[in-house]
Coordinates of C-alpha atoms and ligand atoms in Angstrom, one line a residue:
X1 CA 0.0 0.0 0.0
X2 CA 1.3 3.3 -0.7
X3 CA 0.0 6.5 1.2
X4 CA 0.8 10.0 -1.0
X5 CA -0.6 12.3 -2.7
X6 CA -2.5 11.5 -5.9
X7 CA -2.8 14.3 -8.7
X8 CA -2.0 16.9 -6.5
X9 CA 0.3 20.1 -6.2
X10 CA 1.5 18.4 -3.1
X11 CA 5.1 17.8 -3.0
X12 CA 5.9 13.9 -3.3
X13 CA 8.6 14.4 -0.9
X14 CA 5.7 16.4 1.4
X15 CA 4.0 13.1 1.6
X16 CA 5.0 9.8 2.5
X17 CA 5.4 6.5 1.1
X18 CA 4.5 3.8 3.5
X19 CA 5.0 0.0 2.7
X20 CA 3.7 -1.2 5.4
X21 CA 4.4 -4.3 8.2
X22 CA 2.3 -7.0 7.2
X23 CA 0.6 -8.1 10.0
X24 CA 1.9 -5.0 12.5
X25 CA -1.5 -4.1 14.4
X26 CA -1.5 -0.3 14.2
X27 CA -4.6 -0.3 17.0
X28 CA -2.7 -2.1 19.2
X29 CA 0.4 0.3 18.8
X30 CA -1.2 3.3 19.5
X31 CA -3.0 1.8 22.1
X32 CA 0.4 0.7 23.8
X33 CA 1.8 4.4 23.0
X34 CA -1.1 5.8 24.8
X35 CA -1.0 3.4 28.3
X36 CA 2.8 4.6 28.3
X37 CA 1.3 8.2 29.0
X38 CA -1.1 7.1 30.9
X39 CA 1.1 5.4 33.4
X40 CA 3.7 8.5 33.1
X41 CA 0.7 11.4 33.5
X42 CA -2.1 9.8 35.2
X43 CA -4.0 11.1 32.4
X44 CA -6.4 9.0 29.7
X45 CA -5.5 11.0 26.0
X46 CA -9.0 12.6 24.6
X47 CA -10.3 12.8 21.5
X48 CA -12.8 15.0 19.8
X49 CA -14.2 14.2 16.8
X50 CA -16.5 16.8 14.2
X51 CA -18.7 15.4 12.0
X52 CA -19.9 17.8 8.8
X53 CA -22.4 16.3 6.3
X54 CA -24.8 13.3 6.3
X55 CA -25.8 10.6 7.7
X56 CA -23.1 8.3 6.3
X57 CA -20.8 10.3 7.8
X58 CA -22.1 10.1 11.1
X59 CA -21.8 6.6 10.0
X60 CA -18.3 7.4 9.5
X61 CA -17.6 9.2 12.7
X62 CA -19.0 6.0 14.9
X63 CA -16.2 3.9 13.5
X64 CA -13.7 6.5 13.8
X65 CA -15.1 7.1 17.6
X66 CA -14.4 3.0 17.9
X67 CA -11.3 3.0 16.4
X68 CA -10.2 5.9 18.9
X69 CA -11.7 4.1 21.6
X70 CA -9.8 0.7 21.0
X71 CA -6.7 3.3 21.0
X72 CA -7.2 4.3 24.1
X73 CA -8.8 7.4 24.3
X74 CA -11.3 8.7 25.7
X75 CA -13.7 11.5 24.0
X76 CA -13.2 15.1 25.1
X77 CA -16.6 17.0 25.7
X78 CA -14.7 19.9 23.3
X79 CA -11.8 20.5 21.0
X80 CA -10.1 23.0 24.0
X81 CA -9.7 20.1 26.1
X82 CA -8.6 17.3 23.0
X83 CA -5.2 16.2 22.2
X84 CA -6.7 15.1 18.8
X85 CA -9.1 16.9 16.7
X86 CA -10.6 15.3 13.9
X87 CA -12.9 16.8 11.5
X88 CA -15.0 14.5 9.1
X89 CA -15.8 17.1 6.2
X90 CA -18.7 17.1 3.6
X91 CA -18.1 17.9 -0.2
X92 CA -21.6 18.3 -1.7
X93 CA -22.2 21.5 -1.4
X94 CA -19.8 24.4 -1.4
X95 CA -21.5 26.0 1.9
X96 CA -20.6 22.8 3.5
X97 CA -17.3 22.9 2.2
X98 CA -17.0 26.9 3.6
X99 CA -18.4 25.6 7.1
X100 CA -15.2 23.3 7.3
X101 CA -12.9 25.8 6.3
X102 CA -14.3 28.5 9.2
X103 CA -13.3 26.1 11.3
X104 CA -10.3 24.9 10.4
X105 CA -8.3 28.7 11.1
X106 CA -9.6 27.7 14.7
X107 CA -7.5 24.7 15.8
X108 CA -3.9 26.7 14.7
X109 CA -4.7 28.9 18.0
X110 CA -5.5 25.0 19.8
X111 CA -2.1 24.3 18.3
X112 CA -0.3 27.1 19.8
X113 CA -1.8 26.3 23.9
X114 CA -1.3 22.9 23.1
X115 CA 1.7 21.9 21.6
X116 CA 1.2 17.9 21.6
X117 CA -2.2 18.9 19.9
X118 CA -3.0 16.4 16.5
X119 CA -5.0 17.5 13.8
X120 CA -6.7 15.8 11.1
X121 CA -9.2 16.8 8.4
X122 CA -11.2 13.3 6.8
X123 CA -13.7 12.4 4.7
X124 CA -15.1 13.9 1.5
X125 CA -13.8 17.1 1.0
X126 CA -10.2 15.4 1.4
X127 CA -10.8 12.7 -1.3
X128 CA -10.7 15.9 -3.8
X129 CA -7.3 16.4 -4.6
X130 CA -7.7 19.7 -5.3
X131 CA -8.9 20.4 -1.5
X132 CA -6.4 18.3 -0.3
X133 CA -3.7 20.2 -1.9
X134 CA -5.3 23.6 -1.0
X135 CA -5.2 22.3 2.7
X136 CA -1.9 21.0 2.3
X137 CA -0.5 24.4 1.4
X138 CA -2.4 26.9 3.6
X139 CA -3.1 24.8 6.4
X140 CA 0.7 23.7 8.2
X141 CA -1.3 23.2 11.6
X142 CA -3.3 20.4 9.9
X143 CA -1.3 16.9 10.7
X144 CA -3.1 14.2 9.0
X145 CA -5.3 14.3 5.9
X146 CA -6.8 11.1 4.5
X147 CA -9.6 11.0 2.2
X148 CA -12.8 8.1 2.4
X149 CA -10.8 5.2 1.2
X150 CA -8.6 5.6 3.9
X151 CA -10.7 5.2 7.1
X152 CA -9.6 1.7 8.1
X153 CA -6.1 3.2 7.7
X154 CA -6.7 5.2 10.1
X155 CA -5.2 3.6 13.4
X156 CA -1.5 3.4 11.0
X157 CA -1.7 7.0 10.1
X158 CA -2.3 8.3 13.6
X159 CA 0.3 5.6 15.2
X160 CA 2.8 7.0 11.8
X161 CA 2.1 10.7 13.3
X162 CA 2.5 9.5 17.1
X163 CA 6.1 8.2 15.8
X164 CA 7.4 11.5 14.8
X165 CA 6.4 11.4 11.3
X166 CA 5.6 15.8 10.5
X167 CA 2.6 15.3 8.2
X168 CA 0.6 12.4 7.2
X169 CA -1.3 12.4 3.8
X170 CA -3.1 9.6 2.9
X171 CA -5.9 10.5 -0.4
X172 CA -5.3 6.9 -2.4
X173 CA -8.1 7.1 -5.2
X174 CA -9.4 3.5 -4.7
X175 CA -10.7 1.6 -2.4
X176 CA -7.6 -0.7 -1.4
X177 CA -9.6 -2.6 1.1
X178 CA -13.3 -1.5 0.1
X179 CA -15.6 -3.4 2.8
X180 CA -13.5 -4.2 5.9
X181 CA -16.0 -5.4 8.5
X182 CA -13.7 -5.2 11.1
X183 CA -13.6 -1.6 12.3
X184 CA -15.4 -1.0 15.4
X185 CA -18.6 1.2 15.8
X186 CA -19.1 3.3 18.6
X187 CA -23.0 4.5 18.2
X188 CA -24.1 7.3 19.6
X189 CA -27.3 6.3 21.7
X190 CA -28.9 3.3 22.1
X191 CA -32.3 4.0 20.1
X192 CA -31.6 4.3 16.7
X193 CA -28.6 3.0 15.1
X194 CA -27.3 3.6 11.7
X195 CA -26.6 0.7 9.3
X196 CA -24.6 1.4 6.1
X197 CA -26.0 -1.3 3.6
X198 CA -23.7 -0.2 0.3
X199 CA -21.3 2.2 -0.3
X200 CA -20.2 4.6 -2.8
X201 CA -22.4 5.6 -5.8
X202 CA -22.8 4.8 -9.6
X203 CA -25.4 7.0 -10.6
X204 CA -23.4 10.3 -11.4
X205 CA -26.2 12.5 -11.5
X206 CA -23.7 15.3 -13.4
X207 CA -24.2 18.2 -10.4
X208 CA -23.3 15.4 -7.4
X209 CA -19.5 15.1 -6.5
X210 CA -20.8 12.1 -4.3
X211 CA -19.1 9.3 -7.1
X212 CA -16.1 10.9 -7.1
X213 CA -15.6 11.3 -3.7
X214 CA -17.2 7.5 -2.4
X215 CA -16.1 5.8 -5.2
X216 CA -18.2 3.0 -6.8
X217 CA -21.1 1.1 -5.5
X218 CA -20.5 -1.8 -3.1
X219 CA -22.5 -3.4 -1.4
X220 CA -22.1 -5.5 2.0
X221 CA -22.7 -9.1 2.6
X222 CA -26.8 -9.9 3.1
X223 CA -25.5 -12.3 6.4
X224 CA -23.1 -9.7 7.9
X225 CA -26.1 -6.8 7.3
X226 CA -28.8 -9.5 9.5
X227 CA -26.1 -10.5 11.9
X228 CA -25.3 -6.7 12.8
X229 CA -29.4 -5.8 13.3
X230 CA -29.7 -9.2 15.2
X231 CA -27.0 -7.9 17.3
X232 CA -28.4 -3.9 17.6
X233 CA -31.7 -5.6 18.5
X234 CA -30.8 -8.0 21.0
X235 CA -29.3 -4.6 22.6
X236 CA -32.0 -3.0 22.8
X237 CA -32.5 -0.4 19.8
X238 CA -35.9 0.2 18.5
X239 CA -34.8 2.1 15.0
X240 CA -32.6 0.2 12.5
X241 CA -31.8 3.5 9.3
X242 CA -30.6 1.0 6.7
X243 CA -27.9 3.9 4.9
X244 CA -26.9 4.0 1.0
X245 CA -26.5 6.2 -1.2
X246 CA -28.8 4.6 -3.7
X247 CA -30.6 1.4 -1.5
X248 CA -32.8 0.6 -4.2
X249 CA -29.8 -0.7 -6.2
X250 CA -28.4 -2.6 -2.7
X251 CA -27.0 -6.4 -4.0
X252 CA -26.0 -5.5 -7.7
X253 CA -22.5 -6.0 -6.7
X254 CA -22.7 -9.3 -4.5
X255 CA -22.8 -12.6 -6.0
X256 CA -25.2 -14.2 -6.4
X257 CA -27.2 -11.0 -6.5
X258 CA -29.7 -10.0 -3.9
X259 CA -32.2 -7.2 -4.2
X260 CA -33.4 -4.7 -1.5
X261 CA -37.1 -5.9 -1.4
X262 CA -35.3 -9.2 -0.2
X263 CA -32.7 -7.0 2.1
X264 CA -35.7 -5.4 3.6
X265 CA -38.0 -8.7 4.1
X266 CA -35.3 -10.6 6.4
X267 CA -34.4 -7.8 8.4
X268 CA -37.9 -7.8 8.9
X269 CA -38.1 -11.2 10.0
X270 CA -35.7 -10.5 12.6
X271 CA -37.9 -11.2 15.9
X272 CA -38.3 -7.8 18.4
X273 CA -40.4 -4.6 18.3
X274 CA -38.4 -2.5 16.5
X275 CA -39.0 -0.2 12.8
X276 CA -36.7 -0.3 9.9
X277 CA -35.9 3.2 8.3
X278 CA -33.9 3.9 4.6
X279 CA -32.3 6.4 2.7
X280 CA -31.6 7.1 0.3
X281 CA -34.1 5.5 -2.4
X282 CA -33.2 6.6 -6.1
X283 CA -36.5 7.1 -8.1
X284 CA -35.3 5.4 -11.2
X285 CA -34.4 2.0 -9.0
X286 CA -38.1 2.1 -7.2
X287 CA -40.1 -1.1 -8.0
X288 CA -43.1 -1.6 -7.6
X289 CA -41.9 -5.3 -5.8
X290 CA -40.0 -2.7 -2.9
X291 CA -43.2 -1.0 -2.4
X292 CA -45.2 -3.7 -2.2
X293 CA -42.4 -5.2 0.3
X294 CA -43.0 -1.8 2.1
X295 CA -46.5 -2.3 2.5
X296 CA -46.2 -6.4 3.9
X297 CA -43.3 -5.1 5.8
X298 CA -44.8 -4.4 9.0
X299 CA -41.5 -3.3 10.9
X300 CA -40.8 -1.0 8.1
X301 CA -41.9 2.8 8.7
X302 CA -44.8 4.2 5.9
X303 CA -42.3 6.7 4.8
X304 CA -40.3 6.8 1.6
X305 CA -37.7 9.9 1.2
X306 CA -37.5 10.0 -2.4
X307 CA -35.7 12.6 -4.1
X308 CA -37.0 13.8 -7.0
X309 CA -34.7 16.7 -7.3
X310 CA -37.1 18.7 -10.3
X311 CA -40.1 18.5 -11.7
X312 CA -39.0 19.2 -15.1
X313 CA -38.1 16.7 -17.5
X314 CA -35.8 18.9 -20.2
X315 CA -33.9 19.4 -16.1
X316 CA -34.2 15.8 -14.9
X317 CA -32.2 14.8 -17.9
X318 CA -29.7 17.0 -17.9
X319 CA -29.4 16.1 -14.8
X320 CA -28.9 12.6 -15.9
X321 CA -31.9 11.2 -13.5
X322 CA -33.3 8.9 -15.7
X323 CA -36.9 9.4 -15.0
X324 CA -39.6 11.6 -16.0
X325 CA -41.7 13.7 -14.1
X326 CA -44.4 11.5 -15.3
X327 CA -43.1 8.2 -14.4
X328 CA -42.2 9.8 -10.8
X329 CA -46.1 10.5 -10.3
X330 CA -46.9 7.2 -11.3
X331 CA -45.0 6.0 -8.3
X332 CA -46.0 8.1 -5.9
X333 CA -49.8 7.2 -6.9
X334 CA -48.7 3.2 -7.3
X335 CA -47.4 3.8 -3.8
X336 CA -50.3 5.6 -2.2
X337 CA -52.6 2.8 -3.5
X338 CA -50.6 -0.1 -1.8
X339 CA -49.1 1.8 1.8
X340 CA -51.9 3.2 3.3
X341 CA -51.0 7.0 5.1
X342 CA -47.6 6.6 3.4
X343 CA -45.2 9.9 3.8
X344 CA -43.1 11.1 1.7
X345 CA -40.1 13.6 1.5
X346 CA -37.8 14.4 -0.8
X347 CA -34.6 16.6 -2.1
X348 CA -35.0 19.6 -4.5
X349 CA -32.0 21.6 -6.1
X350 CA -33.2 25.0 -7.5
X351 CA -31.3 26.8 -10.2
X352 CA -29.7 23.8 -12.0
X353 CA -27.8 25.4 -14.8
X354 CA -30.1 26.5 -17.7
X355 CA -33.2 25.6 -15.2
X356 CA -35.4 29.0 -16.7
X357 CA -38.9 30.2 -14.4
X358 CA -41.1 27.3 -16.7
X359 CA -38.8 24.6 -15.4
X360 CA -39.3 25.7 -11.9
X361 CA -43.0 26.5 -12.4
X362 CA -43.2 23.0 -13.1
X363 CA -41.2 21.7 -9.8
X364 CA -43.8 23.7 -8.3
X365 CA -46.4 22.0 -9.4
X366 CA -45.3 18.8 -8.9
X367 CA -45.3 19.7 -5.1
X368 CA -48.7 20.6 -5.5
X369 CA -49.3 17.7 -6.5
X370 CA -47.1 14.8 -4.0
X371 CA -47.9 17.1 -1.3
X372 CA -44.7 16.0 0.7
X373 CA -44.5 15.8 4.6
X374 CA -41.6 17.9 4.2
X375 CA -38.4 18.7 1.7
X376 CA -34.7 19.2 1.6
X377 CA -34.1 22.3 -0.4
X378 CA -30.8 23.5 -1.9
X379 CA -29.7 26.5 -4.3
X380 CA -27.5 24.5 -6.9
X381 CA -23.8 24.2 -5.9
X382 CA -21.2 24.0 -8.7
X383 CA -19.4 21.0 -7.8
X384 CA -15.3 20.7 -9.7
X385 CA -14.6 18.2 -12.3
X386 CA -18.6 17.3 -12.4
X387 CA -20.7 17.7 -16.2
X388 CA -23.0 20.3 -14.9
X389 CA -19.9 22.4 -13.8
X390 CA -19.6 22.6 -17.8
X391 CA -23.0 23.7 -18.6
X392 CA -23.9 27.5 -19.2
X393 CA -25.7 28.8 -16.0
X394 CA -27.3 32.0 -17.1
X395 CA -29.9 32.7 -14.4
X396 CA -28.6 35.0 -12.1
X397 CA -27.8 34.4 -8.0
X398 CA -31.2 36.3 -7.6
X399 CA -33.5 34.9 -9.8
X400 CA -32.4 31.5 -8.0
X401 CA -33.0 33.0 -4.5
X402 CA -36.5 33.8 -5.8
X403 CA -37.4 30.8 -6.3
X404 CA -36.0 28.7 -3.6
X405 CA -37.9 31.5 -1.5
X406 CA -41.4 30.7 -3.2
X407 CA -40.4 26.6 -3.2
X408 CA -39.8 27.3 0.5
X409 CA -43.3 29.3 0.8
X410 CA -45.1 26.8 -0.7
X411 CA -43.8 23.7 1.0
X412 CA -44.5 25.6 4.2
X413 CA -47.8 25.8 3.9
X414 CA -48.1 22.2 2.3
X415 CA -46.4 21.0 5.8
X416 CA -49.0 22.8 7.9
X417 CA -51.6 21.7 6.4
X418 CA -50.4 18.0 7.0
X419 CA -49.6 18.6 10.8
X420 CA -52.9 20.5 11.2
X421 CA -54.6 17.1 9.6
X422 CA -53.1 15.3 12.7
X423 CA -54.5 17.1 15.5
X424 CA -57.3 15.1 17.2
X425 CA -55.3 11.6 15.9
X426 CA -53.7 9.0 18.3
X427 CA -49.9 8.5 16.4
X428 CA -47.1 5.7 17.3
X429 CA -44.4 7.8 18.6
X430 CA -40.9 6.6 19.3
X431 CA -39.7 9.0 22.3
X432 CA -36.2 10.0 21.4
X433 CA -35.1 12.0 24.5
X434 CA -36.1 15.2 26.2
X435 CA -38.4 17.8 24.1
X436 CA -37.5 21.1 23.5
X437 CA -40.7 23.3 24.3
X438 CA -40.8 22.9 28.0
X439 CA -39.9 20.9 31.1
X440 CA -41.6 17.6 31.5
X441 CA -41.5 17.3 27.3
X442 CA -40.3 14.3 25.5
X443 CA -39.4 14.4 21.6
X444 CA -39.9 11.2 19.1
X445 CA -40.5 10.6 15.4
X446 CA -43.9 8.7 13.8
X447 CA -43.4 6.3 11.4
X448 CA -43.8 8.8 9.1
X449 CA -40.8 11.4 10.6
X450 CA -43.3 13.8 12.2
X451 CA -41.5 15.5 15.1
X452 CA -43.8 14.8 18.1
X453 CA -42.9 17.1 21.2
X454 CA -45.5 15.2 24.1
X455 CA -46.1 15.4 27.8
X456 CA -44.8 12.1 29.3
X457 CA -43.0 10.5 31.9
X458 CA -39.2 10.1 31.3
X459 CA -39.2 6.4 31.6
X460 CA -40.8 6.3 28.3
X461 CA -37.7 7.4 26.2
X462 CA -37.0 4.3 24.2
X463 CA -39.8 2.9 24.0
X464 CA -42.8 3.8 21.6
X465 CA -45.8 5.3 23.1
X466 CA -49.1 6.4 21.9
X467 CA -49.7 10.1 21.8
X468 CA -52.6 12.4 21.5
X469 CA -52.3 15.0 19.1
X470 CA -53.5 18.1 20.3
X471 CA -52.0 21.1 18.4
X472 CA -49.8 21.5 15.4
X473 CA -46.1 23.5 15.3
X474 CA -44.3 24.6 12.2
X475 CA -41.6 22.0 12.8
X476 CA -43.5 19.4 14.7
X477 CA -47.3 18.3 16.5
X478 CA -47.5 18.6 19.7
X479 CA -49.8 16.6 22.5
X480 CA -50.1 13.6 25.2
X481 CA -49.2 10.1 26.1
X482 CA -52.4 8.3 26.5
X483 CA -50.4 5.0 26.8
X484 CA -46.8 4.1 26.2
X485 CA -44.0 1.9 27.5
X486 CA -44.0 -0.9 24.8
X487 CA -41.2 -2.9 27.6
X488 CA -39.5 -4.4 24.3
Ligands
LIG1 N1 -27.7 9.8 -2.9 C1 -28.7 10.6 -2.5 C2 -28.3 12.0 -2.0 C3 -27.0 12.5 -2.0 S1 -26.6 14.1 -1.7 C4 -29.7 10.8 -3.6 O1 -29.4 10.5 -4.7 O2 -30.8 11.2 -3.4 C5 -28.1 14.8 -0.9 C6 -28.7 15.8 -1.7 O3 -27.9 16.9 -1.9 C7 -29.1 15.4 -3.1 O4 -30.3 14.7 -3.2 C8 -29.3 16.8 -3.8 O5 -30.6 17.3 -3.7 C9 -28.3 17.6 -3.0 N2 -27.1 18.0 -3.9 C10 -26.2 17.1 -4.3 N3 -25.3 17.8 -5.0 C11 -25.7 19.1 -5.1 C12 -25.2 20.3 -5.7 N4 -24.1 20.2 -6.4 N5 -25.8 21.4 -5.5 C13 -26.9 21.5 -4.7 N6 -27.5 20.4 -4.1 C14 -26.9 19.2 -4.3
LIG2 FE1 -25.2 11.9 -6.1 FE2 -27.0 11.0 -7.8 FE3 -25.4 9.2 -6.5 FE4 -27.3 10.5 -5.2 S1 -27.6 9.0 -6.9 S2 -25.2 10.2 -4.6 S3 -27.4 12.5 -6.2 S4 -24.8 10.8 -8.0

């Protein structure tokens, strides 16, 4: 294996070229570096880890958080108090991209108090060599930058750093060892737990760096995937989010093939009251076998987050969606037939390149017509070395505010008219933790993702309850336990 720079302006002899011990278990070195201090300071090293981005990469995070832990650290409740600061950056959009950045001045004045201080930036934004370069030469204070491939390499990199090594860059372009199942997790809570079906993505819609930074599609073994919920079930959580960039197309890669209807249908067999959430389903890969598995699935929640992205076909294609408007409708309705009080959501970029006030007239109408629970709206980020960062973009930064402002309007109203449709109902709620609009509040989700904030007793978080709905919120319903402490 060889760790360096690929296609960069970083100096070769800036990075390192690491051949490395067959065998050597880097954990276990670090770990032995670490009870050294310990026994000389008295004092368990802490780590503080910063996830930017999505749910895979809070995914992510919880196996860098287990790798840390089977280090030896422990985690710090900040960065002031860490003697390694990792961030885990996002690359989809450039705002998230500019959030990293406005952070990253901040740990050179954490360097300076704290000279044994480590750094590291991760994830997506360092699998772009261009970032990765731009870090490499304005950033000194940063020690190690790996990219998404890297992750399991992540115990040699910090042990190469510990060693004495100035500056560890690690941004290989594939996947050297693409599905370890080795690395531990450490979840945060013990409710809901995230499970990454697949990895990487094929699809290359032409505005998404998401290919390009996670590589192509693989998917994990069917047994290891029921093994791992078994295990989260036995232990007590109660919300299994089955994560992928595209789940729809989860198996293509394994042999002999398996399909996500099938995925879906033995993790529902799995014994235990518990409901099985998914993201990301790709409209193009939507069968109508999966929602018909949906609606037999009784473990799986009545919601379907399905991006549709635009409701205008000339846009969908240059896109490169692969579905029409039409065809997208004929789903919903195909769906709403079969899954009765079936949610959806969905993702919307406004002001694709050449996307004109028609185009978005007809997004508009689209959401007239799904009428979605609620929506993930973005103004369209040009993303380096994708298609549509080639394409003419003549609307101007206002005309796209406009209309992510009306979009915005629009859904508002579509989402109050839903929660006001819900007072006077009983719902399923699983209570999540404390709420936010009061003492003696809980929070929890429906099956279909409505916020609940409810009065109830404490000893009910983790457990589903039934809940009265008496009023409706902007963000959420709110109301009363009537009953509630499933005890599974
Ligand atoms: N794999 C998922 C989502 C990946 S990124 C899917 O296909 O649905 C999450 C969302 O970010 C996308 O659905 C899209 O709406 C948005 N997004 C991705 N790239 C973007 C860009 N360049 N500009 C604005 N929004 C973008
Ligand atoms: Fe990006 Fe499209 Fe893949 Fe989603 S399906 S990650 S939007 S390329």
């Amino acid at each position: 294996m060889i760790i360096y720079a690929v296609g960069t302006t970083v100096k070769k002899e800036d990075a390192i070229n690491i051949i490395p011990n067959k065998g050597e278990n880097f954990t276990r070195l670090v770990r032995d570096y670490n009870e050294d201090i310990f026994e000389k300071t008295g004092r368990q090293p802490l780590a503080f880890v910063r996830t930017f981005g999505c749910q895979q990469n809070v995914s992510d995070s919880e196996k860098l958080k287990g790798m840390l832990f089977a280090m030896g650290y422990a985690m710090a409740q900040g960065p002031e108090t860490a003697d390694l600061i990792l961030f885990n950056t996002c690359a989809v959009r450039e705002n998230a991209e500019e959030r990293v950045l406005g952070n990253v001045g901040a740990l050179k004045s954490l360097k300076e108090s704290n000279r044994g201080l480590i750094t590291g930036l991760c994830g997506c934004m360092m699998q772009q060599p261009h970032i990765a370069a731009k870090v490499h030469a304005h950033y000194p204070y940063v020690d190690l930058i790996f990219g998404t491939h890297a992750l399991g390499r992540f115990p040699e990199l910090l042990w190469r750093r510990l060693g004495g090594d100035k500056r560890i860059v690690d941004l290989e372009e594939a996947c050297s060892d693409p599905l370890r199942e080795d690395i531990p997790v450490s979840r945060e809570g013990n409710i809901g737990a995230w499970v990454p079906v697949m990895y990487g993505c094929d699809n290359f819609c032409t505005y998404c760096v998401v290919p390009f930074v996670r590589g192509r599609e693989r998917s994990r073994e069917l047994c290891v995937i029921l093994d791992e919920v078994k295990g989260l079930v036995e232990k007590g959580f109660k919300e299994i989010h089955l994560l992928g960039q595209n789940v729809n197309s989860y198996g293509r890669t394994l042999e002999p093939g398996v399909s996500f209807s099938e995925l879906l249908r033995r993790i529902n067999a799995i014994p235990g009251d518990f409901r099985i959430r998914f993201m990301t389903s790709h409209p193009k890969d939507c069968t109508h076998e999966l929602i018909d598995t949906i609606a037999e699935c009784e473990k799986v929640c009545r919601h379907i987050h399905l991006p549709v992205q635009s409701g205008s076909d000339r846009i969908l294609s240059a896109m490169n969606r692969r579905y029409t408007a039409e065809k997208y409708l004929s789903l919903i309705d195909y769906a709403r037939g079969k899954i009765k009080g079936v949610a959806f959501t969905s993702d919307i970029i406004v002001g694709f390149p050449g996307e004109t006030d028609a185009d978005f007239a007809e997004t508009l109408s689209l959401i007239e017509r799904v009428r979605y629970h609620s929506l993930y709206t973005f103004i369209y980020s040009k993303r380096e070395g994708t298609k549509a960062a080639l394409m003419e973009d003549p609307a101007t930064r206002e005309d796209k505010r406009r209309r992510f402002d009306m979009l915005t309007q629009i859904q508002r109203r579509i989402g109050q008219d839903i929660y006001d449709s819900l007072v006077g109902t009983t719902c399923r709620v699983l209570a999540e933790g404390p709420g936010k609009t009061g003492q003696g509040m809980l929070a929890g989700r429906t099956e279909q993702g409505v916020i609940v904030e409810f009065e109830g007793d404490e000893a009910l978080v983790g457990r589903f309850a039934e809940v009265s709905v008496t009023k409706a919120m902007l963000w959420a319903v709110a109301g009363k336990a009537v009953t509630g402490g499933s005890l599974f």
